[in-house]
Tab-separated table of C-alpha atoms in Angstrom:
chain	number	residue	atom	x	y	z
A	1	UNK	CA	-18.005	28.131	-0.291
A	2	UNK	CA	-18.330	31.249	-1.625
A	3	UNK	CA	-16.745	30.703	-4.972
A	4	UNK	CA	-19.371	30.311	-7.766
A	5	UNK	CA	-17.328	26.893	-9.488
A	6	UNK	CA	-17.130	25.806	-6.002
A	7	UNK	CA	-20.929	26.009	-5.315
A	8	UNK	CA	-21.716	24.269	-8.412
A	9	UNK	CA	-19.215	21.733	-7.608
A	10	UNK	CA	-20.697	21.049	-4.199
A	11	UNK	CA	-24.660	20.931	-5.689
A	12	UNK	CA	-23.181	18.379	-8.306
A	13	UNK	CA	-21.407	15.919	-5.687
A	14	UNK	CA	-24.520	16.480	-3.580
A	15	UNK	CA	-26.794	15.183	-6.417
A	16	UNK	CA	-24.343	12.212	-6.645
A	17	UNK	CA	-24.397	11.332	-3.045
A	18	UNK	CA	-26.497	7.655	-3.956
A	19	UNK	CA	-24.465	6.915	-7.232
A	20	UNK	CA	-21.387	7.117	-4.948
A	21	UNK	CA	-23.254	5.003	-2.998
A	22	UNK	CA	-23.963	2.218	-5.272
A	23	UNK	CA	-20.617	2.851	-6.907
A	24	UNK	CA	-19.045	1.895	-3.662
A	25	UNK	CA	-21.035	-0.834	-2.980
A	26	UNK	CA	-20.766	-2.330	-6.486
A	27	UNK	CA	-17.131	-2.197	-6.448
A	28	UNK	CA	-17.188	-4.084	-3.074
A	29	UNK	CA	-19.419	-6.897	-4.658
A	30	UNK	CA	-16.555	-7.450	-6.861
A	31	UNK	CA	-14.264	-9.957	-5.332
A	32	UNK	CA	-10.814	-8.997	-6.068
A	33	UNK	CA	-9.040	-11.262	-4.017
A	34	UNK	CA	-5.202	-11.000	-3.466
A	35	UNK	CA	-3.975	-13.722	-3.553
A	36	UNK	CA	-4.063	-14.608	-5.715
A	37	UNK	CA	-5.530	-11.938	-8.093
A	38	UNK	CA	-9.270	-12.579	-8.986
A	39	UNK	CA	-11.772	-10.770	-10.509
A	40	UNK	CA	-9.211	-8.015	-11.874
A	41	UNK	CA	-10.344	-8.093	-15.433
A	42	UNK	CA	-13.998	-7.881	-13.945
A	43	UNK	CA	-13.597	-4.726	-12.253
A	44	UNK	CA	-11.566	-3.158	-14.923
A	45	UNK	CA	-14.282	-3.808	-17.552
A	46	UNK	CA	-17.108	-2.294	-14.605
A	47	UNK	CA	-15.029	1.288	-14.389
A	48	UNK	CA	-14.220	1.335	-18.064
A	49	UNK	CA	-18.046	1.387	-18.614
A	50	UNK	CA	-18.247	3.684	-16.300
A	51	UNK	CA	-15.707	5.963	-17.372
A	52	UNK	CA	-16.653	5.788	-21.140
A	53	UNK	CA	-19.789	7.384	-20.398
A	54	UNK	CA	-18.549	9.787	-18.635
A	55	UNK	CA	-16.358	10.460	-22.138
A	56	UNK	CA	-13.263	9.223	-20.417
A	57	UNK	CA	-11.021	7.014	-22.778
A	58	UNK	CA	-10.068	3.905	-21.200
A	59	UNK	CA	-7.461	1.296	-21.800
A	60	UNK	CA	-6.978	-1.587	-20.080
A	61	UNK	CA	-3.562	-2.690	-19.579
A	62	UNK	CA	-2.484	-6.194	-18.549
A	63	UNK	CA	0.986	-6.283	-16.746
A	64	UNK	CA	2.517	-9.048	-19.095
A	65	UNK	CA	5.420	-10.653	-17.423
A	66	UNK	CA	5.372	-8.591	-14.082
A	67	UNK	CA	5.716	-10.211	-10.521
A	68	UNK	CA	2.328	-12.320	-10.134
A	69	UNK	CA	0.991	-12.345	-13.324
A	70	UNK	CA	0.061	-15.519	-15.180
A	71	UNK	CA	-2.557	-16.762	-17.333
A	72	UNK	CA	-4.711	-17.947	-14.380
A	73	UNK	CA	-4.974	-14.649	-13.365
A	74	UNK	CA	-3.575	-11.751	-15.311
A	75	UNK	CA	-2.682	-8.312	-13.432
A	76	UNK	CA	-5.139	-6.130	-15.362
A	77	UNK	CA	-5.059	-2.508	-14.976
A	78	UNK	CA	-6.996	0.402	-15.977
A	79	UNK	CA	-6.108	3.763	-16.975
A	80	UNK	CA	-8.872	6.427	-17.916
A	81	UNK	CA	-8.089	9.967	-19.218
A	82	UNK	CA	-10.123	12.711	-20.343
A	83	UNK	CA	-8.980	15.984	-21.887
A	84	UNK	CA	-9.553	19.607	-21.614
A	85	UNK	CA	-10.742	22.287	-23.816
A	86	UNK	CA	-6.998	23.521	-23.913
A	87	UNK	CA	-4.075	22.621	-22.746
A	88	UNK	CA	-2.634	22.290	-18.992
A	89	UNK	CA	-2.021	19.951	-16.380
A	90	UNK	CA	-2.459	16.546	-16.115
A	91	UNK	CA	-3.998	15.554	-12.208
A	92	UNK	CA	-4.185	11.769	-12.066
A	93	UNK	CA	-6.214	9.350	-9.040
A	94	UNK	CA	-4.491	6.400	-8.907
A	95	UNK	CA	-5.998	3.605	-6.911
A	96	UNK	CA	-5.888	-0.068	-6.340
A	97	UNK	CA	-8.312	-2.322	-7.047
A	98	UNK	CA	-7.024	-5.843	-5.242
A	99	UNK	CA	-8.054	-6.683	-1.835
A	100	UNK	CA	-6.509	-8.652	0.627
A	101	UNK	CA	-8.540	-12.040	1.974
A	102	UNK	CA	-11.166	-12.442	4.015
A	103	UNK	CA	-9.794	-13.966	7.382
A	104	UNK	CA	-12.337	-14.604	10.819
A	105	UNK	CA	-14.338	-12.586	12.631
A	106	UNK	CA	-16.925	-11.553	10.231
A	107	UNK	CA	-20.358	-11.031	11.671
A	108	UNK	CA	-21.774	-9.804	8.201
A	109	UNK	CA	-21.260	-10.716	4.660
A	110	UNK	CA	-17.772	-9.609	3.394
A	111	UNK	CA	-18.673	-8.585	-0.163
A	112	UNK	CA	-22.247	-7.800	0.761
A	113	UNK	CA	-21.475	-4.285	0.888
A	114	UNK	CA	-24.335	-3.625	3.412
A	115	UNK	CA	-25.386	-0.470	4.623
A	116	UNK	CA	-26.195	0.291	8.230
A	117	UNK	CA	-26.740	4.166	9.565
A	118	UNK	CA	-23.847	5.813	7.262
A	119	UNK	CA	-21.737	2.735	7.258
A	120	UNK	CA	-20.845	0.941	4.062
A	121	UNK	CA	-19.398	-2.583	5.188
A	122	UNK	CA	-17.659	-5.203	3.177
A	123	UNK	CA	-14.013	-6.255	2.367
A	124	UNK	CA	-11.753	-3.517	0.778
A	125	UNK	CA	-14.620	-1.031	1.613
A	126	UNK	CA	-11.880	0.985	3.670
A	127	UNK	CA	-8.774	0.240	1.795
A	128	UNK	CA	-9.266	1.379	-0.405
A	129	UNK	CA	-13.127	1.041	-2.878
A	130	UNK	CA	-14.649	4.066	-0.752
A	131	UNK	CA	-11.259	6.337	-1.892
A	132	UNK	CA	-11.970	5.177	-5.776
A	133	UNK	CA	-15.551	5.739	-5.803
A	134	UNK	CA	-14.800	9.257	-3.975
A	135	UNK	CA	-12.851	9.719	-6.674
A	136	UNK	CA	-14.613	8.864	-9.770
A	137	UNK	CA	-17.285	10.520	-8.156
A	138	UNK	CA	-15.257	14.007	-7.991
A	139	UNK	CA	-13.956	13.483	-11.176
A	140	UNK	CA	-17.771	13.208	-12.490
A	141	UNK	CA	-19.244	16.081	-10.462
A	142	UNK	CA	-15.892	18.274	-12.032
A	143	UNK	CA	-16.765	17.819	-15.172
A	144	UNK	CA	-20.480	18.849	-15.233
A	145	UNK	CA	-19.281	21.658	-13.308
A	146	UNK	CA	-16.668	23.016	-15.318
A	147	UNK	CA	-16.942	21.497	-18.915
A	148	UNK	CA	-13.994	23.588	-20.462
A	149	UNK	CA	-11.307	23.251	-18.205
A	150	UNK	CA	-7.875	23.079	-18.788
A	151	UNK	CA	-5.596	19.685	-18.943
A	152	UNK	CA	-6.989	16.232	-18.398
A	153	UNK	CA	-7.866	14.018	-15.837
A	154	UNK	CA	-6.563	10.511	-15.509
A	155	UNK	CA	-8.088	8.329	-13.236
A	156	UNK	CA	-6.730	4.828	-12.980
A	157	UNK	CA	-7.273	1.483	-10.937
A	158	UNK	CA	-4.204	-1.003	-10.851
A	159	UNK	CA	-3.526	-4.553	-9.354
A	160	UNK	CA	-1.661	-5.995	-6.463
A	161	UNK	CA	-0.964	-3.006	-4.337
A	162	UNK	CA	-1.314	-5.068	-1.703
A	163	UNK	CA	1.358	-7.331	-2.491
A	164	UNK	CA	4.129	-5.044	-3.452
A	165	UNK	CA	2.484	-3.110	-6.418
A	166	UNK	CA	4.524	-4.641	-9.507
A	167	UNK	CA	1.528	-5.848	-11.188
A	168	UNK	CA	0.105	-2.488	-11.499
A	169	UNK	CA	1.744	0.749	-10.845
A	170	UNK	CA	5.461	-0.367	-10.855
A	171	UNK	CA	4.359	-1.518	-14.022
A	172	UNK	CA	2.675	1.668	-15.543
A	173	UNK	CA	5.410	3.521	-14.323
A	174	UNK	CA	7.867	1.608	-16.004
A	175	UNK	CA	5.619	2.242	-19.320
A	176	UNK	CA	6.234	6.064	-19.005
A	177	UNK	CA	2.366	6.189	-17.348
A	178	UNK	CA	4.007	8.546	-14.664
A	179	UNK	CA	6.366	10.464	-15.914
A	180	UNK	CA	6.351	14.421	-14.820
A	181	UNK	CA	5.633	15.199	-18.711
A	182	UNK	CA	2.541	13.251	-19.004
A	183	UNK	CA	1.352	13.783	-15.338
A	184	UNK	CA	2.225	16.673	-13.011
A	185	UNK	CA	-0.253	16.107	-9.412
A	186	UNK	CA	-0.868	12.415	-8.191
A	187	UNK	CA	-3.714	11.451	-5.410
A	188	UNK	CA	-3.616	8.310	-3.745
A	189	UNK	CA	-7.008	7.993	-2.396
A	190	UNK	CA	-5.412	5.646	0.848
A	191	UNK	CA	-8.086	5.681	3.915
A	192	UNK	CA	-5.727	7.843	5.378
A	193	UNK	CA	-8.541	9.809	7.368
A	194	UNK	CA	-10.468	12.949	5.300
A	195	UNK	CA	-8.202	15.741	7.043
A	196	UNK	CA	-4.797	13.936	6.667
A	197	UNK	CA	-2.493	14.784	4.053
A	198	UNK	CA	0.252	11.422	3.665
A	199	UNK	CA	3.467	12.537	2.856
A	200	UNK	CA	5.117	9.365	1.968
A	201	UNK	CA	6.096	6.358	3.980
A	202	UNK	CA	9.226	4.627	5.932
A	203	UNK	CA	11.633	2.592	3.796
A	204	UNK	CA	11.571	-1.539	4.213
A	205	UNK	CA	13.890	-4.102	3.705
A	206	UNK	CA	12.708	-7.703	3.970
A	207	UNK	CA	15.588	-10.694	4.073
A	208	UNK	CA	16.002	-14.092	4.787
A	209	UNK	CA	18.429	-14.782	7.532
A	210	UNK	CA	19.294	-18.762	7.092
A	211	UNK	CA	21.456	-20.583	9.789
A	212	UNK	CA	23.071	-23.771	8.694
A	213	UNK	CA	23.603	-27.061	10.815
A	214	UNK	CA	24.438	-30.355	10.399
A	215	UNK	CA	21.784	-33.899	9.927
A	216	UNK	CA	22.042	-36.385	12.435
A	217	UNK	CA	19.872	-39.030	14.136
A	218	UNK	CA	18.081	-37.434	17.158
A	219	UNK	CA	18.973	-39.370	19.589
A	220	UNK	CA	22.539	-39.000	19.104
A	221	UNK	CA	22.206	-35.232	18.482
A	222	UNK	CA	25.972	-34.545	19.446
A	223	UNK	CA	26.575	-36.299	15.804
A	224	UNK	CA	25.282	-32.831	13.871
A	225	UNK	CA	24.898	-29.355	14.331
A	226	UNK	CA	21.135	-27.987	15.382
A	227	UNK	CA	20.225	-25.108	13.118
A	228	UNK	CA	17.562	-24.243	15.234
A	229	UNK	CA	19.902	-23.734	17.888
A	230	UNK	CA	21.840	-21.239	15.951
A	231	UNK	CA	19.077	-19.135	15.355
A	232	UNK	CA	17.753	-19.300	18.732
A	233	UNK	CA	21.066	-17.317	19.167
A	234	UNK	CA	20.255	-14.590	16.434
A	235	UNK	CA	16.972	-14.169	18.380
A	236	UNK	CA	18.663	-14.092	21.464
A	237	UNK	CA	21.511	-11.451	20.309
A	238	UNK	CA	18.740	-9.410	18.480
A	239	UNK	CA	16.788	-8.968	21.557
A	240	UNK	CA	19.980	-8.326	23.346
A	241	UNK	CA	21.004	-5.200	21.073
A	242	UNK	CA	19.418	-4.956	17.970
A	243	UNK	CA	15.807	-4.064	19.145
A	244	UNK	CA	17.206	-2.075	21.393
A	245	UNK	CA	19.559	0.006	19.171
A	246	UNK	CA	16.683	0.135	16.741
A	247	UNK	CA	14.274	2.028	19.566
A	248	UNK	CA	17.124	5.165	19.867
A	249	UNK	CA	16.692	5.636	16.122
A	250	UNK	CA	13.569	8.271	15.800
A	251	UNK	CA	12.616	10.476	12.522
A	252	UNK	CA	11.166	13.993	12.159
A	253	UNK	CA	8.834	12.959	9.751
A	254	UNK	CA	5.471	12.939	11.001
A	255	UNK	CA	4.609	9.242	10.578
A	256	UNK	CA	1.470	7.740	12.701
A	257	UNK	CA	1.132	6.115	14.837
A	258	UNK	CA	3.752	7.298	17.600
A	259	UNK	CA	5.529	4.078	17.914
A	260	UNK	CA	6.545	3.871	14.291
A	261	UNK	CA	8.666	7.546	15.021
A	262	UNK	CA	11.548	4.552	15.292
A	263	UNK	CA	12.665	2.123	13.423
A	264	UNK	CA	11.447	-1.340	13.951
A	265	UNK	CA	11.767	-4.764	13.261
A	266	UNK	CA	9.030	-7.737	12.449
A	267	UNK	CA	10.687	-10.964	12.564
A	268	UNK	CA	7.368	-12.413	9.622
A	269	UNK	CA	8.281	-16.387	9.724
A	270	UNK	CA	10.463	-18.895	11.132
A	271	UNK	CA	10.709	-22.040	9.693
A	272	UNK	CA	13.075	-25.112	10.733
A	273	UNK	CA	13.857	-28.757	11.014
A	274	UNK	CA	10.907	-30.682	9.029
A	275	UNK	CA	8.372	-29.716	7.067
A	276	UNK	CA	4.744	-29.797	8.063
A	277	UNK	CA	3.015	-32.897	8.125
A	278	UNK	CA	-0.400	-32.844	5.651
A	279	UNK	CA	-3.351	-32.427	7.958
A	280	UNK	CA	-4.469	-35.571	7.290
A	281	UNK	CA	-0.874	-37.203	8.627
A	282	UNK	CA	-1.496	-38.921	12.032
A	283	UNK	CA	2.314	-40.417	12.182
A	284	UNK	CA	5.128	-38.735	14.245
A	285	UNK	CA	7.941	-37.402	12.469
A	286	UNK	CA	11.256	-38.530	12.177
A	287	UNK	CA	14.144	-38.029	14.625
A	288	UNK	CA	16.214	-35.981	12.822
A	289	UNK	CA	18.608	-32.852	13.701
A	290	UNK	CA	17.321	-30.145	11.877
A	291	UNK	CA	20.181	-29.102	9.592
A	292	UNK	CA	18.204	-25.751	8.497
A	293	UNK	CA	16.241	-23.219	9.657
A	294	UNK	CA	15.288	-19.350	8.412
A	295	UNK	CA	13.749	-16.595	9.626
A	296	UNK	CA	11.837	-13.725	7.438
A	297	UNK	CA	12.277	-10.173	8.739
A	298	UNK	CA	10.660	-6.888	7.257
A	299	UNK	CA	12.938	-4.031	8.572
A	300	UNK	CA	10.793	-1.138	8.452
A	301	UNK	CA	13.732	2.211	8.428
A	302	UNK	CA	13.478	6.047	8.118
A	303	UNK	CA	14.560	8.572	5.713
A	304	UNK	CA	17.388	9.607	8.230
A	305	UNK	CA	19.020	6.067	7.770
A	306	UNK	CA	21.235	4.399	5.059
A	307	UNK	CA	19.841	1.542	3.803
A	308	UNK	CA	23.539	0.309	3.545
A	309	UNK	CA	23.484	1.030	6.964
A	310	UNK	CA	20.691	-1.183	7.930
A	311	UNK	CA	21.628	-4.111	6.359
A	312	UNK	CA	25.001	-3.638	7.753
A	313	UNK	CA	24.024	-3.279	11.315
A	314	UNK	CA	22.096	-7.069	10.792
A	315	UNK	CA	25.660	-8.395	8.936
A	316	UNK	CA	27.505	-6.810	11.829
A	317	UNK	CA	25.137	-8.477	14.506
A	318	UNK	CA	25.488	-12.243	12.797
A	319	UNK	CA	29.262	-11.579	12.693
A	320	UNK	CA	29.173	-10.950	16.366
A	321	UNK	CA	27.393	-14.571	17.114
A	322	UNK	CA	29.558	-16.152	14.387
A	323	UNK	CA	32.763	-15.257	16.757
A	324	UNK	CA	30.980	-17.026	19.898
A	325	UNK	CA	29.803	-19.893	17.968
A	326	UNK	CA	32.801	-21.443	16.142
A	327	UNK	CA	29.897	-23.655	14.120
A	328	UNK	CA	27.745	-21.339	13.162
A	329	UNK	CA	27.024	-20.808	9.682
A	330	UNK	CA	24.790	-18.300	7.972
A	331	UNK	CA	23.410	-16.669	4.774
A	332	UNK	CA	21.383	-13.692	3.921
A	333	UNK	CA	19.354	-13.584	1.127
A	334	UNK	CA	17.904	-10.058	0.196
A	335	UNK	CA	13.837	-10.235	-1.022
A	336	UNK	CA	13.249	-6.480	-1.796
A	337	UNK	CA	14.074	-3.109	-0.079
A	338	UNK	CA	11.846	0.276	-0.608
A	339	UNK	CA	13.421	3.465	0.023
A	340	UNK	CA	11.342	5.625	2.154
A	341	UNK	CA	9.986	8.850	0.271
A	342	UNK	CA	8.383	12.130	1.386
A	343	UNK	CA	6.833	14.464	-0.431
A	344	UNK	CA	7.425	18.498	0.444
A	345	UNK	CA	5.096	20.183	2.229
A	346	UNK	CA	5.033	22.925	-0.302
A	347	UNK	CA	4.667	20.562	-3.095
A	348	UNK	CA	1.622	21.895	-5.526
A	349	UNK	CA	-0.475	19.184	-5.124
A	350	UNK	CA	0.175	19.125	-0.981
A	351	UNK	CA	-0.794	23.320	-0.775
A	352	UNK	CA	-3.921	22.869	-3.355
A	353	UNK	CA	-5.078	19.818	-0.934
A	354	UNK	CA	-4.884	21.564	2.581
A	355	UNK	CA	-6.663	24.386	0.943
A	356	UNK	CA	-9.385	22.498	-0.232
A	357	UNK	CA	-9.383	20.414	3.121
A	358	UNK	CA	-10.048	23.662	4.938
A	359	UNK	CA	-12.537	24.602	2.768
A	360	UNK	CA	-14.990	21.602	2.922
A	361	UNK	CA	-14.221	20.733	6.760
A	362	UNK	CA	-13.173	24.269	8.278
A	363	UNK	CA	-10.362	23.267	9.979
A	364	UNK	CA	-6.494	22.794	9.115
A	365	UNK	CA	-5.228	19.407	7.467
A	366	UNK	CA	-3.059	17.614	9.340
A	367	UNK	CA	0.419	16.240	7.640
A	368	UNK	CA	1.742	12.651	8.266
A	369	UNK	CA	3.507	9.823	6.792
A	370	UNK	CA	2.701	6.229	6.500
A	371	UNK	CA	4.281	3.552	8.213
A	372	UNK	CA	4.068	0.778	6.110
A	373	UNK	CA	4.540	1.486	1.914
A	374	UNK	CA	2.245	2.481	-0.827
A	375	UNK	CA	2.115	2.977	-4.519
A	376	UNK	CA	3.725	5.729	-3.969
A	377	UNK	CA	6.682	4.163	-3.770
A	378	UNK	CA	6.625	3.280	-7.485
A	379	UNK	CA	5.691	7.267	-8.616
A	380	UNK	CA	8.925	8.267	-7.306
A	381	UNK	CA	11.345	5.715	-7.873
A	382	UNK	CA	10.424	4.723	-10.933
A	383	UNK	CA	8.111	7.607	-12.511
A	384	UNK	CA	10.538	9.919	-10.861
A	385	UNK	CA	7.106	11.917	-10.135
A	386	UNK	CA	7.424	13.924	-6.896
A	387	UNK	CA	4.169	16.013	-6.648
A	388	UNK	CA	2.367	12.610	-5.098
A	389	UNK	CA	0.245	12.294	-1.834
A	390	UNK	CA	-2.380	10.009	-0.540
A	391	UNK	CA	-5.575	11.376	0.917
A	392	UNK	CA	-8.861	9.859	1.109
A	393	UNK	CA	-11.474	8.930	3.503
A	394	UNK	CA	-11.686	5.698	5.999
A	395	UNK	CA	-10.022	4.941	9.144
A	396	UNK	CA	-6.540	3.323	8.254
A	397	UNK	CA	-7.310	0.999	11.093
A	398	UNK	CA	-9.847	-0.383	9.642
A	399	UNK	CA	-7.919	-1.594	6.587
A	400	UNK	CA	-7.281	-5.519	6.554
A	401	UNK	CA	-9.888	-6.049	9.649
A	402	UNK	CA	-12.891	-7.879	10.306
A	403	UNK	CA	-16.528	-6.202	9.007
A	404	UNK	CA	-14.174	-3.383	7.491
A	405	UNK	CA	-16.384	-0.351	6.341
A	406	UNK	CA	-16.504	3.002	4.862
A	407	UNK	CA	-18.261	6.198	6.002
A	408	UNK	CA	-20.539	7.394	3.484
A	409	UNK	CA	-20.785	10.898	4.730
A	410	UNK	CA	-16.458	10.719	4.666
A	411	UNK	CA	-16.660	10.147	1.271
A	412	UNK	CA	-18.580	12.917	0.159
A	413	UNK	CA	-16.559	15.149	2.014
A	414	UNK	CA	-13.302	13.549	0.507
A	415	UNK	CA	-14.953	13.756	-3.174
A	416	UNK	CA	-15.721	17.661	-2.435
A	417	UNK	CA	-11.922	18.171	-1.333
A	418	UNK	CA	-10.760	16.122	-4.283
A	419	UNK	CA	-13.001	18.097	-6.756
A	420	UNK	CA	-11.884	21.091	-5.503
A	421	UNK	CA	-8.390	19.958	-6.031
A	422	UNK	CA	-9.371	19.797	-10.116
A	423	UNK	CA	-11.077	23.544	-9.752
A	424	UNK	CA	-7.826	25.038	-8.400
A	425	UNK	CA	-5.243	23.208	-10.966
A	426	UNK	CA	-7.686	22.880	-14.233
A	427	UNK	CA	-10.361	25.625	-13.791
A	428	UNK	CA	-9.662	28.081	-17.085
């Protein structure tokens, strides 16, 4: 770094390198569990101390009627902003604060946040506490820097990304929070790896596929109509040509990893015939024919595709089995659909980020797209904001595992990259 602002910049993040520490580790200590959405209000209030002496002002913003929210546990967000000595741009971090739970497999203490060689460990270390402590952390180092730049700086933390986002950013971006007046560059800070640059992400379409049958006694089964039958056929005719027409389907955008270059198909849940017993039931259950059962699918498409398309070529399937099977009976029942969204490569915020990527790590960023959504999602649709990536550091597949963890020395590096982001927009 040769620059002058860029030299002080790296000293200052240098200096930081144990507050990001025990920023990280303190955010990880903070159990915000989704489900079902604990602890929000408790890390809000920890950044907005934070970020109020760092002469940020803060609001905190609950997401009053949104998907999730309730009085049990209210989808708090934050939203921090601090302005220049004149006016400019607005570049605004935007991360989420819920985690998802726990599972097996553990062999240390999930929200202990312990540190071993440059390893941060804990739940939501990964995905994504390291990216928002990289980026408070730039944010801070910035502003000592360069103390009369030009624009503001928002930096926010918002609930339930990991169940869809409408607690938090589809929220704020339905209160104007992202609209290309107010904010012109968005960051993600997704453990997307410190010399990626994410594009965007696939589109997805979850539905409920219910086949419909009739109740009898099971031991004279011929009486009804088994529902579980008729979806054994749906599985049958989707192996038969749906996953297969699905694998000629491929994309030129540069998603990771390989095998999500096509479109695919989860099939989440199947449920049929009775419920489950309570674990304390030691009975049998009745002998019924099941006169219901329904299957959950998460359609995961690309931007080359028509979502019209792709819930046509499931219709079209069913229709098919409907013609073999003069009983069979169905509904669909949509649950959501995302369209997928890239962002151009010579987007502002995309050029200013590979340049700064090169900079700190001396070697070309790397462009891909996500296969599963993000928040980012929400920016476009809804904040019709296109000048939106996600970079930050971790190892995407580490998110959601076991003893997830950070690298300390990847954070640094993504907090010099994200400073230098701020120099090049807001510098005077």
């Amino acid at each position: 770094m040769t620059n002058p602002l860029e030299t002080r910049i790296a000293a200052e993040i240098a200096a930081r390198r144990e507050a990001l520490i025990a920023l990280t580790q303190d955010l990880i200590r903070i159990p915000t569990l989704n489900p079902p959405g604990r602890n929000y209000r408790a890390i809000c209030d920890y950044l907005a101390a934070r970020l109020e002496a760092a002469g940020f002002t803060v609001e905190l913003i609950r997401a009053e009627g949104a998907l999730g929210d309730s009085d049990a546990h209210p989808r708090w967000n934050l939203v921090a902003r601090t302005e220049g000595a004149q006016p400019g741009d607005c570049v605004h971090f935007n991360s989420h604060h819920d985690v998802v739970e726990v599972g097996h497999g553990w062999t240390r203490d999930p929200f202990g946040a312990e540190i071993e060689g440059d390893r941060i460990y804990g739940r939501g270390a990964c995905d994504m506490k390291g990216g928002l402590a990289a980026s408070v952390i730039a944010a801070e180092a910035f502003l000592a820097a360069c103390p009369d730049f030009a624009g503001a700086i928002e930096i926010s933390a918002t609930a339930d990304e990991e169940s869809g986002g409408f607690g938090g950013v589809a929220y704020l971006a339905e209160q104007g929070r992202f609209d290309p007046e107010r904010v012109q560059h968005v960051i993600i800070p997704e453990p997307l790896h410190k010399d990626r640059i994410c594009l965007g992400h696939r589109g997805v379409w979850w539905a409920e596929i219910e086949t419909k049958g009739r109740i009898a006694h099971g031991s004279m089964p011929f009486l009804g109509d088994c529902a579980v039958r008729h979806m054994g056929a749906v599985l049958a005719e989707m192996e038969a040509t749906l996953f297969p027409l699905l694998a000629t389907k491929r994309t030129e955008m540069p998603v990771i990893p390989e095998g999500a270059k096509q479109s695919t198909l989860n099939i989440n849940a199947i449920h049929g015939g009775a419920a489950e017993p309570d674990e304390d039931y030691t009975g049998l259950p009745a002998p019924c024919v099941p006169d219901r059962c329904s299957i959950t699918i998460d359609r995961r498409y690309l931007i080359e595709e028509d979502i019209s398309e792709v819930k046509r070529e499931v219709t079209q399937m069913l229709e098919r089995i409907k013609t073999a099977r003069p009983s069979f009976e169905y509904e669909i029942r949509d649950l959501f659909d995302v369209r997928p969204t890239m962002t151009d490569k010579e987007a502002p915020i995309v050029r200013t980020t590979a340049a700064a990527i090169e900079k700190v790590l001396g070697r070309e960023a790397a462009f891909v797209v996500s296969p599963g959504t993000y928040d980012q999602k929400h920016i476009d649709r809804i904040g019709r904001l296109k000048n939106c990536i996600a970079y930050g550091p971790g190892v995407l597949d580490l998110a959601h595992q076991p003893d997830e963890w950070i690298g300390i020395a990847d954070m640094e590096d993504s907090a010099k990259v994200m400073a230098l982001v701020l120099a090049e927009l807001l510098a005077p």
